[in-house]
PDB file of C-alpha atoms in Angstrom:
ATOM      1  CA  MET U   1     177.726 161.363 329.738  1.00  0.00           C
ATOM      2  CA  LYS U   2     175.805 163.353 326.528  1.00  0.00           C
ATOM      3  CA  LYS U   3     179.088 163.951 324.852  1.00  0.00           C
ATOM      4  CA  ILE U   4     179.271 160.048 324.591  1.00  0.00           C
ATOM      5  CA  ILE U   5     175.376 159.966 323.908  1.00  0.00           C
ATOM      6  CA  LEU U   6     175.054 162.188 321.434  1.00  0.00           C
ATOM      7  CA  PRO U   7     177.635 160.966 318.501  1.00  0.00           C
ATOM      8  CA  LEU U   8     175.902 157.732 319.554  1.00  0.00           C
ATOM      9  CA  PHE U   9     172.448 158.336 318.565  1.00  0.00           C
ATOM     10  CA  ILE U  10     173.692 160.549 315.357  1.00  0.00           C
ATOM     11  CA  LEU U  11     175.779 157.198 314.511  1.00  0.00           C
ATOM     12  CA  THR U  12     172.209 155.426 314.539  1.00  0.00           C
ATOM     13  CA  MET U  13     170.072 157.402 312.689  1.00  0.00           C
ATOM     14  CA  VAL U  14     172.423 157.585 309.460  1.00  0.00           C
ATOM     15  CA  LEU U  15     172.199 154.490 309.159  1.00  0.00           C
ATOM     16  CA  VAL U  16     168.484 154.071 309.316  1.00  0.00           C
ATOM     17  CA  LEU U  17     168.098 157.323 306.547  1.00  0.00           C
ATOM     18  CA  GLY U  18     170.221 155.189 304.794  1.00  0.00           C
ATOM     19  CA  SER U  19     168.208 151.927 304.498  1.00  0.00           C
ATOM     20  CA  CYS U  20     165.491 153.649 303.668  1.00  0.00           C
ATOM     21  CA  GLY U  21     167.021 155.747 301.136  1.00  0.00           C
ATOM     22  CA  SER U  22     167.699 152.479 298.751  1.00  0.00           C
ATOM     23  CA  SER U  23     163.759 151.659 299.329  1.00  0.00           C
ATOM     24  CA  LYS U  24     163.310 153.323 296.145  1.00  0.00           C
ATOM     25  CA  LYS U  25     165.166 150.510 294.542  1.00  0.00           C
ATOM     26  CA  ILE U  26     163.609 147.953 295.764  1.00  0.00           C
ATOM     27  CA  ALA U  27     160.131 147.440 293.643  1.00  0.00           C
ATOM     28  CA  TYR U  28     161.166 145.926 290.426  1.00  0.00           C
ATOM     29  CA  PHE U  29     159.304 146.501 287.090  1.00  0.00           C
ATOM     30  CA  GLN U  30     158.889 150.246 288.862  1.00  0.00           C
ATOM     31  CA  ASN U  31     157.467 151.963 285.318  1.00  0.00           C
ATOM     32  CA  ALA U  32     154.917 149.135 284.431  1.00  0.00           C
ATOM     33  CA  ASP U  33     152.624 151.203 283.054  1.00  0.00           C
ATOM     34  CA  SER U  34     154.766 152.804 280.496  1.00  0.00           C
ATOM     35  CA  LEU U  35     156.254 149.743 278.920  1.00  0.00           C
ATOM     36  CA  ARG U  36     155.553 149.266 275.012  1.00  0.00           C
ATOM     37  CA  CYS U  37     155.151 145.204 275.349  1.00  0.00           C
ATOM     38  CA  ALA U  38     154.695 144.855 271.921  1.00  0.00           C
ATOM     39  CA  VAL U  39     158.834 145.331 271.689  1.00  0.00           C
ATOM     40  CA  SER U  40     158.645 141.931 273.387  1.00  0.00           C
ATOM     41  CA  SER U  41     156.783 139.818 271.245  1.00  0.00           C
ATOM     42  CA  GLY U  42     157.577 136.081 270.569  1.00  0.00           C
ATOM     43  CA  LEU U  43     158.353 132.965 271.981  1.00  0.00           C
ATOM     44  CA  PHE U  44     161.532 131.761 273.253  1.00  0.00           C
ATOM     45  CA  ASP U  45     162.561 128.126 272.111  1.00  0.00           C
ATOM     46  CA  ALA U  46     166.096 127.392 273.918  1.00  0.00           C
ATOM     47  CA  LYS U  47     169.409 126.155 271.035  1.00  0.00           C
ATOM     48  CA  ILE U  48     171.333 122.633 271.119  1.00  0.00           C
ATOM     49  CA  MET U  49     174.776 123.664 272.201  1.00  0.00           C
ATOM     50  CA  PRO U  50     177.861 121.776 272.631  1.00  0.00           C
ATOM     51  CA  LYS U  51     178.196 119.768 276.258  1.00  0.00           C
ATOM     52  CA  ASP U  52     174.352 119.381 276.608  1.00  0.00           C
ATOM     53  CA  LEU U  53     172.782 116.172 276.940  1.00  0.00           C
ATOM     54  CA  LEU U  54     169.921 115.221 275.049  1.00  0.00           C
ATOM     55  CA  THR U  55     167.622 112.374 275.471  1.00  0.00           C
ATOM     56  CA  ILE U  56     165.885 111.305 271.577  1.00  0.00           C
ATOM     57  CA  THR U  57     162.883 109.229 270.637  1.00  0.00           C
ATOM     58  CA  VAL U  58     161.701 107.579 267.515  1.00  0.00           C
ATOM     59  CA  SER U  59     157.957 105.583 267.835  1.00  0.00           C
ATOM     60  CA  THR U  60     156.570 104.817 265.049  1.00  0.00           C
ATOM     61  CA  THR U  61     153.472 102.570 264.595  1.00  0.00           C
ATOM     62  CA  ASP U  62     155.212  99.618 264.128  1.00  0.00           C
ATOM     63  CA  PRO U  63     157.552  99.323 266.955  1.00  0.00           C
ATOM     64  CA  LYS U  64     160.400  97.180 265.505  1.00  0.00           C
ATOM     65  CA  ALA U  65     160.836  99.877 263.145  1.00  0.00           C
ATOM     66  CA  ALA U  66     162.254 102.377 265.468  1.00  0.00           C
ATOM     67  CA  THR U  67     164.049 100.334 267.703  1.00  0.00           C
ATOM     68  CA  PRO U  68     167.302 100.794 265.459  1.00  0.00           C
ATOM     69  CA  PHE U  69     166.773 104.040 266.787  1.00  0.00           C
ATOM     70  CA  ASN U  70     166.622 104.540 270.016  1.00  0.00           C
ATOM     71  CA  LEU U  71     169.221 103.688 272.926  1.00  0.00           C
ATOM     72  CA  ALA U  72     168.822 102.007 276.553  1.00  0.00           C
ATOM     73  CA  VAL U  73     170.518 101.476 279.043  1.00  0.00           C
ATOM     74  CA  SER U  74     168.939  98.216 278.944  1.00  0.00           C
ATOM     75  CA  GLY U  75     168.847  96.906 275.818  1.00  0.00           C
ATOM     76  CA  VAL U  76     166.774  94.856 275.887  1.00  0.00           C
ATOM     77  CA  LEU U  77     162.973  94.050 274.209  1.00  0.00           C
ATOM     78  CA  ASN U  78     160.414  92.868 275.246  1.00  0.00           C
ATOM     79  CA  SER U  79     158.095  89.962 273.506  1.00  0.00           C
ATOM     80  CA  THR U  80     156.163  92.988 271.796  1.00  0.00           C
ATOM     81  CA  GLY U  81     159.971  93.658 269.972  1.00  0.00           C
ATOM     82  CA  GLN U  82     159.821  97.798 272.490  1.00  0.00           C
ATOM     83  CA  LEU U  83     162.086  99.096 274.920  1.00  0.00           C
ATOM     84  CA  GLY U  84     161.804  97.592 278.299  1.00  0.00           C
ATOM     85  CA  GLY U  85     162.846 100.081 281.359  1.00  0.00           C
ATOM     86  CA  SER U  86     160.937 103.736 281.036  1.00  0.00           C
ATOM     87  CA  GLN U  87     161.723 106.228 279.053  1.00  0.00           C
ATOM     88  CA  SER U  88     163.955 108.025 281.755  1.00  0.00           C
ATOM     89  CA  SER U  89     166.572 104.784 280.939  1.00  0.00           C
ATOM     90  CA  LEU U  90     166.456 105.715 277.654  1.00  0.00           C
ATOM     91  CA  GLN U  91     170.178 106.551 277.610  1.00  0.00           C
ATOM     92  CA  THR U  92     171.570 110.754 276.335  1.00  0.00           C
ATOM     93  CA  TYR U  93     173.498 111.832 273.418  1.00  0.00           C
ATOM     94  CA  LEU U  94     176.417 114.258 273.987  1.00  0.00           C
ATOM     95  CA  VAL U  95     176.709 117.115 272.180  1.00  0.00           C
ATOM     96  CA  ASP U  96     180.891 117.192 271.357  1.00  0.00           C
ATOM     97  CA  ASN U  97     182.186 120.914 271.262  1.00  0.00           C
ATOM     98  CA  GLU U  98     181.689 120.321 267.418  1.00  0.00           C
ATOM     99  CA  GLY U  99     177.871 119.989 266.604  1.00  0.00           C
ATOM    100  CA  TYR U 100     178.394 116.509 266.342  1.00  0.00           C
ATOM    101  CA  ILE U 101     176.283 113.405 268.417  1.00  0.00           C
ATOM    102  CA  ASN U 102     176.650 109.598 267.219  1.00  0.00           C
ATOM    103  CA  PHE U 103     173.135 109.015 266.091  1.00  0.00           C
ATOM    104  CA  PRO U 104     172.112 104.739 265.948  1.00  0.00           C
ATOM    105  CA  VAL U 105     173.149 103.845 261.735  1.00  0.00           C
ATOM    106  CA  LEU U 106     173.298 107.862 261.227  1.00  0.00           C
ATOM    107  CA  GLY U 107     176.376 108.375 262.908  1.00  0.00           C
ATOM    108  CA  MET U 108     177.701 111.629 264.043  1.00  0.00           C
ATOM    109  CA  ILE U 109     175.092 114.424 262.890  1.00  0.00           C
ATOM    110  CA  LYS U 110     175.288 117.963 263.145  1.00  0.00           C
ATOM    111  CA  VAL U 111     172.646 119.457 265.855  1.00  0.00           C
ATOM    112  CA  ASP U 112     174.044 122.003 267.489  1.00  0.00           C
ATOM    113  CA  GLY U 113     172.767 125.326 267.207  1.00  0.00           C
ATOM    114  CA  MET U 114     169.170 123.916 266.506  1.00  0.00           C
ATOM    115  CA  THR U 115     166.007 124.314 268.550  1.00  0.00           C
ATOM    116  CA  LYS U 116     164.606 121.309 269.411  1.00  0.00           C
ATOM    117  CA  ARG U 117     161.313 121.310 266.669  1.00  0.00           C
ATOM    118  CA  GLN U 118     163.564 121.899 264.105  1.00  0.00           C
ATOM    119  CA  CYS U 119     166.036 119.122 265.436  1.00  0.00           C
ATOM    120  CA  GLU U 120     163.420 117.100 265.373  1.00  0.00           C
ATOM    121  CA  GLU U 121     162.366 117.203 261.629  1.00  0.00           C
ATOM    122  CA  PHE U 122     165.924 117.048 261.325  1.00  0.00           C
ATOM    123  CA  ILE U 123     166.208 113.396 262.289  1.00  0.00           C
ATOM    124  CA  ARG U 124     162.887 112.435 260.678  1.00  0.00           C
ATOM    125  CA  ASN U 125     164.131 113.391 257.689  1.00  0.00           C
ATOM    126  CA  LYS U 126     167.451 111.238 258.029  1.00  0.00           C
ATOM    127  CA  ILE U 127     165.823 108.397 259.413  1.00  0.00           C
ATOM    128  CA  LYS U 128     161.887 108.103 257.251  1.00  0.00           C
ATOM    129  CA  PRO U 129     164.640 106.722 254.223  1.00  0.00           C
ATOM    130  CA  TYR U 130     164.924 103.888 256.790  1.00  0.00           C
ATOM    131  CA  MET U 131     161.265 102.580 256.795  1.00  0.00           C
ATOM    132  CA  SER U 132     158.329 101.509 254.901  1.00  0.00           C
ATOM    133  CA  GLN U 133     156.427 104.273 252.705  1.00  0.00           C
ATOM    134  CA  THR U 134     153.164 104.703 255.296  1.00  0.00           C
ATOM    135  CA  GLU U 135     155.561 104.945 258.663  1.00  0.00           C
ATOM    136  CA  ASN U 136     155.167 108.683 259.774  1.00  0.00           C
ATOM    137  CA  PRO U 137     158.104 108.559 261.951  1.00  0.00           C
ATOM    138  CA  ILE U 138     157.309 110.421 265.262  1.00  0.00           C
ATOM    139  CA  VAL U 139     160.600 111.675 266.692  1.00  0.00           C
ATOM    140  CA  THR U 140     160.928 113.210 270.377  1.00  0.00           C
ATOM    141  CA  VAL U 141     163.856 115.762 271.707  1.00  0.00           C
ATOM    142  CA  LYS U 142     164.505 116.723 275.552  1.00  0.00           C
ATOM    143  CA  MET U 143     167.957 118.537 276.729  1.00  0.00           C
ATOM    144  CA  ALA U 144     168.320 116.370 280.044  1.00  0.00           C
ATOM    145  CA  SER U 145     171.145 119.220 281.098  1.00  0.00           C
ATOM    146  CA  PHE U 146     169.148 123.167 280.941  1.00  0.00           C
ATOM    147  CA  LYS U 147     170.134 123.835 284.427  1.00  0.00           C
ATOM    148  CA  VAL U 148     170.808 127.573 285.456  1.00  0.00           C
ATOM    149  CA  SER U 149     172.765 129.169 288.907  1.00  0.00           C
ATOM    150  CA  VAL U 150     171.722 131.564 290.397  1.00  0.00           C
ATOM    151  CA  THR U 151     174.748 133.266 293.757  1.00  0.00           C
ATOM    152  CA  GLY U 152     174.771 135.736 295.928  1.00  0.00           C
ATOM    153  CA  GLU U 153     171.768 137.992 297.567  1.00  0.00           C
ATOM    154  CA  VAL U 154     170.068 135.095 297.275  1.00  0.00           C
ATOM    155  CA  ASN U 155     168.126 133.415 300.334  1.00  0.00           C
ATOM    156  CA  SER U 156     168.399 130.027 298.158  1.00  0.00           C
ATOM    157  CA  PRO U 157     172.320 130.571 296.141  1.00  0.00           C
ATOM    158  CA  GLY U 158     172.034 126.760 293.286  1.00  0.00           C
ATOM    159  CA  VAL U 159     171.808 125.004 290.706  1.00  0.00           C
ATOM    160  CA  TYR U 160     168.683 124.848 289.646  1.00  0.00           C
ATOM    161  CA  ALA U 161     167.575 122.181 286.885  1.00  0.00           C
ATOM    162  CA  VAL U 162     164.228 123.422 283.701  1.00  0.00           C
ATOM    163  CA  ASP U 163     162.539 120.969 282.838  1.00  0.00           C
ATOM    164  CA  GLN U 164     160.192 123.064 279.965  1.00  0.00           C
ATOM    165  CA  GLU U 165     164.167 124.475 278.363  1.00  0.00           C
ATOM    166  CA  LYS U 166     162.759 127.985 279.048  1.00  0.00           C
ATOM    167  CA  MET U 167     163.343 129.723 282.097  1.00  0.00           C
ATOM    168  CA  ASN U 168     163.267 133.704 282.637  1.00  0.00           C
ATOM    169  CA  ILE U 169     166.106 135.639 285.322  1.00  0.00           C
ATOM    170  CA  LEU U 170     162.460 136.257 287.203  1.00  0.00           C
ATOM    171  CA  GLU U 171     161.656 132.503 287.001  1.00  0.00           C
ATOM    172  CA  ALA U 172     164.837 131.557 288.108  1.00  0.00           C
ATOM    173  CA  LEU U 173     165.611 134.290 290.753  1.00  0.00           C
ATOM    174  CA  ALA U 174     161.897 133.350 292.339  1.00  0.00           C
ATOM    175  CA  HIS U 175     163.757 129.765 292.110  1.00  0.00           C
ATOM    176  CA  ALA U 176     166.009 130.394 294.351  1.00  0.00           C
ATOM    177  CA  GLY U 177     164.185 132.313 296.708  1.00  0.00           C
ATOM    178  CA  ASP U 178     164.716 136.184 295.620  1.00  0.00           C
ATOM    179  CA  LEU U 179     166.920 138.847 296.277  1.00  0.00           C
ATOM    180  CA  THR U 180     167.070 139.120 299.426  1.00  0.00           C
ATOM    181  CA  ILE U 181     166.239 143.204 301.179  1.00  0.00           C
ATOM    182  CA  TYR U 182     170.657 143.647 300.424  1.00  0.00           C
ATOM    183  CA  GLY U 183     170.744 142.410 296.509  1.00  0.00           C
ATOM    184  CA  LYS U 184     171.385 145.698 293.979  1.00  0.00           C
ATOM    185  CA  ARG U 185     167.532 144.935 292.046  1.00  0.00           C
ATOM    186  CA  ASP U 186     169.605 147.964 289.022  1.00  0.00           C
ATOM    187  CA  ASN U 187     172.662 145.865 288.858  1.00  0.00           C
ATOM    188  CA  ILE U 188     172.343 142.579 287.675  1.00  0.00           C
ATOM    189  CA  LEU U 189     174.836 140.182 286.354  1.00  0.00           C
ATOM    190  CA  LEU U 190     174.378 137.711 283.432  1.00  0.00           C
ATOM    191  CA  ILE U 191     177.355 135.286 282.734  1.00  0.00           C
ATOM    192  CA  ARG U 192     176.945 133.619 280.020  1.00  0.00           C
ATOM    193  CA  GLU U 193     178.721 130.928 277.995  1.00  0.00           C
ATOM    194  CA  ASP U 194     178.451 131.562 273.713  1.00  0.00           C
ATOM    195  CA  ALA U 195     179.021 128.022 271.567  1.00  0.00           C
ATOM    196  CA  ASN U 196     182.191 128.491 270.565  1.00  0.00           C
ATOM    197  CA  GLY U 197     183.004 128.940 274.581  1.00  0.00           C
ATOM    198  CA  GLU U 198     183.138 132.306 275.260  1.00  0.00           C
ATOM    199  CA  LYS U 199     181.649 134.448 278.237  1.00  0.00           C
ATOM    200  CA  CYS U 200     180.626 137.773 278.291  1.00  0.00           C
ATOM    201  CA  PHE U 201     178.524 139.842 280.742  1.00  0.00           C
ATOM    202  CA  HIS U 202     175.779 141.514 280.812  1.00  0.00           C
ATOM    203  CA  ARG U 203     174.056 143.410 283.022  1.00  0.00           C
ATOM    204  CA  LEU U 204     169.805 143.952 283.633  1.00  0.00           C
ATOM    205  CA  ASN U 205     167.463 146.155 285.851  1.00  0.00           C
ATOM    206  CA  LEU U 206     164.857 144.805 287.546  1.00  0.00           C
ATOM    207  CA  ASN U 207     163.735 148.099 288.380  1.00  0.00           C
ATOM    208  CA  ASP U 208     162.878 149.385 285.604  1.00  0.00           C
ATOM    209  CA  ALA U 209     160.350 147.381 283.173  1.00  0.00           C
ATOM    210  CA  ASN U 210     161.895 147.191 279.915  1.00  0.00           C
ATOM    211  CA  VAL U 211     164.110 144.386 280.996  1.00  0.00           C
ATOM    212  CA  VAL U 212     161.351 142.052 279.372  1.00  0.00           C
ATOM    213  CA  ASN U 213     162.936 143.197 276.198  1.00  0.00           C
ATOM    214  CA  SER U 214     166.268 142.537 276.739  1.00  0.00           C
ATOM    215  CA  PRO U 215     167.629 139.622 274.180  1.00  0.00           C
ATOM    216  CA  PHE U 216     168.448 138.250 277.702  1.00  0.00           C
ATOM    217  CA  TYR U 217     165.016 138.256 280.038  1.00  0.00           C
ATOM    218  CA  TYR U 218     165.014 134.991 278.288  1.00  0.00           C
ATOM    219  CA  LEU U 219     168.119 132.395 279.606  1.00  0.00           C
ATOM    220  CA  GLN U 220     170.530 130.092 278.098  1.00  0.00           C
ATOM    221  CA  GLN U 221     171.447 127.079 279.567  1.00  0.00           C
ATOM    222  CA  ASN U 222     174.089 126.956 281.971  1.00  0.00           C
ATOM    223  CA  ASP U 223     173.454 131.430 281.949  1.00  0.00           C
ATOM    224  CA  ILE U 224     174.671 131.710 286.108  1.00  0.00           C
ATOM    225  CA  ILE U 225     173.084 134.706 287.739  1.00  0.00           C
ATOM    226  CA  TYR U 226     174.932 137.374 290.515  1.00  0.00           C
ATOM    227  CA  VAL U 227     172.853 139.701 292.279  1.00  0.00           C
ATOM    228  CA  GLU U 228     175.883 141.539 293.901  1.00  0.00           C
ATOM    229  CA  PRO U 229     175.673 143.310 297.868  1.00  0.00           C
ATOM    230  CA  ASN U 230     173.830 146.987 297.550  1.00  0.00           C
ATOM    231  CA  SER U 231     176.139 149.693 298.967  1.00  0.00           C
ATOM    232  CA  VAL U 232     173.544 149.307 302.970  1.00  0.00           C
ATOM    233  CA  LYS U 233     175.577 145.456 302.776  1.00  0.00           C
ATOM    234  CA  THR U 234     178.817 146.815 302.196  1.00  0.00           C
ATOM    235  CA  LYS U 235     179.610 149.006 304.639  1.00  0.00           C
ATOM    236  CA  ASN U 236     177.656 146.198 307.396  1.00  0.00           C
ATOM    237  CA  SER U 237     180.475 144.206 305.684  1.00  0.00           C
ATOM    238  CA  ALA U 238     183.177 146.676 305.949  1.00  0.00           C
ATOM    239  CA  ILE U 239     183.324 147.836 309.288  1.00  0.00           C
ATOM    240  CA  GLY U 240     183.292 143.875 310.166  1.00  0.00           C
ATOM    241  CA  SER U 241     183.519 142.509 313.388  1.00  0.00           C
ATOM    242  CA  SER U 242     185.342 145.373 314.369  1.00  0.00           C
ATOM    243  CA  THR U 243     182.977 148.268 315.625  1.00  0.00           C
ATOM    244  CA  THR U 244     181.580 145.809 317.163  1.00  0.00           C
ATOM    245  CA  LEU U 245     184.542 145.803 319.418  1.00  0.00           C
ATOM    246  CA  TRP U 246     184.252 149.316 319.163  1.00  0.00           C
ATOM    247  CA  PHE U 247     180.500 149.078 320.320  1.00  0.00           C
ATOM    248  CA  SER U 248     181.443 147.152 323.310  1.00  0.00           C
ATOM    249  CA  ALA U 249     184.064 149.336 324.301  1.00  0.00           C
ATOM    250  CA  ILE U 250     181.464 152.643 323.866  1.00  0.00           C
ATOM    251  CA  GLY U 251     178.843 150.790 326.217  1.00  0.00           C
ATOM    252  CA  ILE U 252     181.690 150.079 329.082  1.00  0.00           C
ATOM    253  CA  VAL U 253     183.172 152.745 328.621  1.00  0.00           C
ATOM    254  CA  THR U 254     180.539 154.548 330.067  1.00  0.00           C
ATOM    255  CA  SER U 255     179.233 152.059 331.834  1.00  0.00           C
ATOM    256  CA  VAL U 256     182.014 152.532 334.241  1.00  0.00           C
ATOM    257  CA  ALA U 257     181.441 156.765 333.110  1.00  0.00           C
ATOM    258  CA  SER U 258     178.428 156.440 335.150  1.00  0.00           C
ATOM    259  CA  LEU U 259     178.752 154.203 337.277  1.00  0.00           C
ATOM    260  CA  VAL U 260     181.906 157.182 338.718  1.00  0.00           C
ATOM    261  CA  VAL U 261     179.377 160.215 338.532  1.00  0.00           C
ATOM    262  CA  ASN U 262     176.690 158.546 340.041  1.00  0.00           C
ATOM    263  CA  ILE U 263     180.122 157.421 342.908  1.00  0.00           C
ATOM    264  CA  VAL U 264     181.116 160.856 342.699  1.00  0.00           C
ATOM    265  CA  ARG U 265     177.267 162.451 343.680  1.00  0.00           C
ATOM    266  CA  ASN U 266     176.927 159.973 346.358  1.00  0.00           C
TER     267      ASN U 266
END
């Protein structure tokens, strides 16, 4: 009996100690006290890319002056000459592979590579000659398709839309319920597709506070975050159901051996 129980005890201790040894990799930003935050100064602005969906609205003091530049799904005007329906019914503009959108009156205009603010100023300058000198149009551009995907060892994997057009990797992981205890925090994989359709891979270490200085700390639209399983999860998966059968068999053998010993003693 002792020959059977001892290996089981040793195996259990190995698994427990192995799990404890990896706990030092769980905490984020372990060297935060020595971080130079000035390196990461500056505000992030997402840039428009091919296949983005944009909502663009033009506002003027005279509603009729803006009407030709605002396309609505219904296309119905109310008694004041304004577009009927809510802003959510405004038509979206798809940025094509060459970075162009087909804008009312102006035709095809190239907008890829611009920030939201740059695009607003660009369109404003384009439409101003079509209006009276007293008009000062306000152009509002919003990315309607800014989303990121989080998968792997997180509690709630999925695709998450971004309303504010700005999200860092920690916010994305927070949306996904953070990493599970089995997720590798020092080797987060970021998959990104650039404006030319080229895919690239980047690794981020959340244990290191310098991640906030990384050019990949802030996400772009359609980024994919993959959290790899750590060695504990990998070993558990490798053990699989066969190990469960082995432990079951050992339990049966132990029970039978115990029964035989009791019979012999009696």
